[in-house]
Amino acid sequence: MPIYNKNFETMPRKGIEALQLQRLQATVERIYASVPFYKTAFDKAHIKPKDIKSLADLQRLPFTNKQDLRDNYPYDMFAVPMEDIVRIHASSGTTGKPTVVGYTQNDINTWAELMARSFSAAGATRKDIIHNAFGYGLFTGGIGAHYGAEKLGASVIPVSGGNTKRQITIMQDFKPTILCGTPSYILHLAEVAQEMGVDFKDLQFKAGIFGAEPWTENMRSELEAKLHLRAIDIYGLSEVMGPGVSIECYEEQKGLHVFEDHFIVEIIDPETGNLLPHGETGELVFTAITKEAFPVIRYRTKDITSLNPVPCTCGRTHIRMNKPSGRTDDMLIIRGVNVFPSQIESVLMETKEILPHYQLVVDRKDNLDTLTVKVEIDDQLFRDDIKSLQKMENRISSDIKEYLGVSAKVTLVEPKTIQRSQGKAIRVIDNRKL
Ligand code: DLL
């Protein structure tokens, strides 16, 4: 598969590291002078920009958290005057204020380049037609992918999320070859297509670029089988840029290459903040080293994964991060046992009669945590006698207990009972927080 920017994407490691150091030094110098938050934080840590002499010195810099961004809401983290800002996005922010991010024209150009690289890594060329079902708006998914598709020279269909039946008709008529969206919305698209009597086999998709939420390997197999395409994982976050921070390559589909000429990635122990060696699982931390408007230093993402430095057969020299398994703040503690929704998803999807739509409901009754796993099953099975349904519920419940060590009540529900998302799925309802 062609590599969009060979110069940077296949640079020898030494070259990447030298470039990172130079860019890090310039960024630190600039934000120390222009963002009061960073000046205060660096002064408190007794570190001056000139102290950054090697990449290892990055660890002397303090972390930045989501709360820091909230405290500086909306614009106080910007490193350029407002007249240089050409775009503003914001994260959805389910609690409290959203996180606001800004871009200069150069930032937008970089983002488009990195998304063009991402499309290319997923096997797209200028001949492709890209059906972009990521939401357009304050969310970075839609517009971020859009600019990258245009930069690549492909044809982009800006459908956004929702209006699902119309999307299926567009797929039949416009013949797109690349599909973009969140895995949960794409599953919904597949479901609606089936109801409309449309088989993905008869459409032209060769690859799907899915992300913005955690999804398991089992979910990948399900999507690939249903949609007859190769499902590629894309990861990113608004605070660091948006989509296009990292992506899997078409060749291996194993680990997401981080565009290291623009971002420095670390894995830390979420408890102690100490750096972890490659291969160990912990919290992902990013430093943006080329952004003008909104550079972040050691931003704690709360995403859980590990890094894999093994050279990739695709030829890219940029390190790979393994598929994130979830977020530290999505981790449920049920009677002292830690569980991620993605672990439940893995167990559920081992049962072939189960549909990939589920929700976890957590309650506290008589001071004890309870976990209910609501999951849809095939319509025909749902009509089965109550005894066989109960048997299946008990079997899945004992699988969850065996693999994850947590007791869960499994409730099989009719198809379409669980709300479908147009963007990121809501997997957990934690009534303990009410
Ligand atoms: O979700 C940016 C994006 C758009 C990425 C389209 C990929 C495709 P935010 O809304 O700021 O930005 O949410 C960022 O979503 O910290 C992760 O927790 C989660 N996330 C994003 N991509 C993945 C992925 C966009 N591939 C937050 N796997 C991140 C797992 C993901 N989690």
XYZ file of C-alpha atoms in Angstrom, residues 193-357:
165
model
C -29.610 -2.062 5.670
C -30.700 -5.582 6.482
C -34.242 -4.400 7.238
C -34.299 -2.622 3.912
C -33.213 -5.828 2.172
C -29.804 -4.370 1.244
C -26.842 -6.729 1.413
C -23.424 -5.142 1.960
C -22.061 -7.811 -0.382
C -23.678 -5.862 -3.200
C -22.075 -2.561 -2.133
C -18.525 -1.535 -3.052
C -16.812 -1.004 0.303
C -13.243 -2.265 0.624
C -12.359 -0.728 3.974
C -14.073 0.785 6.966
C -12.341 3.322 9.218
C -13.954 3.043 12.611
C -13.154 4.709 15.923
C -13.968 7.412 18.492
C -14.962 4.727 21.014
C -13.501 1.455 22.278
C -14.358 -1.669 20.263
C -13.082 -5.203 20.707
C -11.496 -7.698 18.297
C -14.764 -9.656 18.466
C -16.621 -6.558 17.343
C -14.140 -6.201 14.476
C -14.880 -9.774 13.302
C -18.611 -9.077 13.512
C -18.303 -5.853 11.487
C -16.046 -7.424 8.867
C -18.408 -10.365 8.390
C -21.530 -8.201 8.212
C -20.115 -5.468 6.013
C -17.717 -7.400 3.759
C -14.850 -4.983 4.249
C -11.620 -4.651 6.186
C -12.259 -2.813 9.467
C -9.462 -0.421 10.453
C -9.216 1.187 13.886
C -8.603 4.938 14.115
C -7.885 6.734 17.373
C -7.679 10.360 18.352
C -8.944 12.944 20.802
C -9.951 16.578 20.508
C -7.466 17.755 23.107
C -4.572 16.424 21.029
C -6.057 17.189 17.592
C -9.040 14.964 16.730
C -9.030 11.835 14.555
C -5.694 11.200 12.828
C -3.464 10.957 15.882
C -3.033 7.268 15.130
C -4.397 4.544 12.883
C -3.866 0.892 12.005
C -2.357 0.023 8.659
C -4.247 -2.059 6.086
C -1.363 -4.545 5.969
C -1.305 -5.621 9.601
C -4.434 -4.198 11.303
C -2.543 -4.778 14.499
C -1.721 -1.765 16.612
C -2.259 1.865 15.630
C 0.719 3.836 14.304
C 1.089 7.108 16.211
C 2.244 9.974 13.963
C 5.355 10.544 16.003
C 6.683 13.472 14.025
C 3.767 15.422 15.570
C 3.082 13.676 18.869
C 5.203 12.153 21.609
C 3.484 9.238 23.272
C 4.142 7.778 26.714
C 2.500 5.117 28.878
C 2.364 5.805 32.602
C 1.168 3.992 35.658
C -2.136 5.792 36.341
C -1.620 5.528 40.093
C 1.967 6.718 40.454
C 2.437 8.685 37.232
C 5.695 6.774 36.587
C 6.726 5.997 33.029
C 6.141 2.346 32.033
C 8.334 0.400 29.610
C 7.092 -0.628 26.154
C 4.679 -3.523 26.306
C 3.289 -2.689 29.724
C -0.308 -1.573 30.019
C -1.114 1.805 31.512
C -2.502 5.256 30.741
C -1.720 6.903 27.438
C -0.128 10.368 27.619
C 0.398 12.707 24.652
C 2.540 15.749 24.001
C 1.670 17.701 20.850
C 4.882 19.120 19.399
C 3.750 20.960 16.276
C 0.478 22.573 17.219
C 0.329 26.350 17.237
C -3.004 27.202 18.876
C -3.443 24.462 21.431
C -0.287 22.511 22.208
C -0.677 20.140 25.137
C 2.162 18.917 27.306
C 1.941 15.398 28.755
C -1.839 15.299 28.436
C -3.321 12.431 30.434
C -5.895 10.801 28.160
C -7.263 8.273 30.700
C -7.175 5.736 27.847
C -5.707 2.348 28.698
C -3.298 0.616 26.328
C 0.350 -0.356 25.732
C 2.986 0.457 23.107
C 4.586 -1.920 20.622
C 7.929 -0.790 19.146
C 8.350 -3.865 16.870
C 8.933 -2.740 13.255
C 5.824 -3.124 11.095
C 5.657 -4.906 7.731
C 3.942 -1.835 6.216
C 7.257 0.060 6.369
C 6.135 2.783 8.767
C 8.673 3.388 11.515
C 6.208 5.089 13.847
C 5.480 3.196 17.044
C 2.196 1.344 17.397
C -0.229 1.562 20.304
C -2.382 -1.470 20.929
C -6.155 -1.190 20.611
C -7.280 0.820 23.663
C -9.315 -1.367 25.982
C -11.183 1.461 27.687
C -10.746 4.508 29.871
C -9.765 4.670 33.514
C -12.957 6.639 34.160
C -15.088 3.971 32.403
C -13.756 1.271 34.646
C -16.501 -0.102 36.851
C -15.721 -1.291 40.321
C -18.310 -3.908 41.173
C -17.955 -5.189 44.714
C -14.262 -4.478 44.515
C -13.677 -6.134 41.131
C -12.464 -3.904 38.293
C -14.287 -4.412 34.997
C -14.120 -2.589 31.677
C -17.186 -2.594 29.399
C -14.951 -3.948 26.608
C -14.210 -7.079 28.672
C -17.932 -7.753 28.972
C -18.279 -7.125 25.224
C -15.638 -9.787 24.525
C -17.480 -12.376 26.574
C -20.898 -11.521 25.109
C -19.698 -11.786 21.566
C -18.465 -15.319 22.075
C -22.147 -16.344 21.968
C -23.249 -16.415 18.369
C -26.983 -15.909 18.971
C -26.251 -12.607 20.668
C -26.574 -9.333 18.798
C -23.806 -6.766 19.345
C -26.068 -4.308 21.170
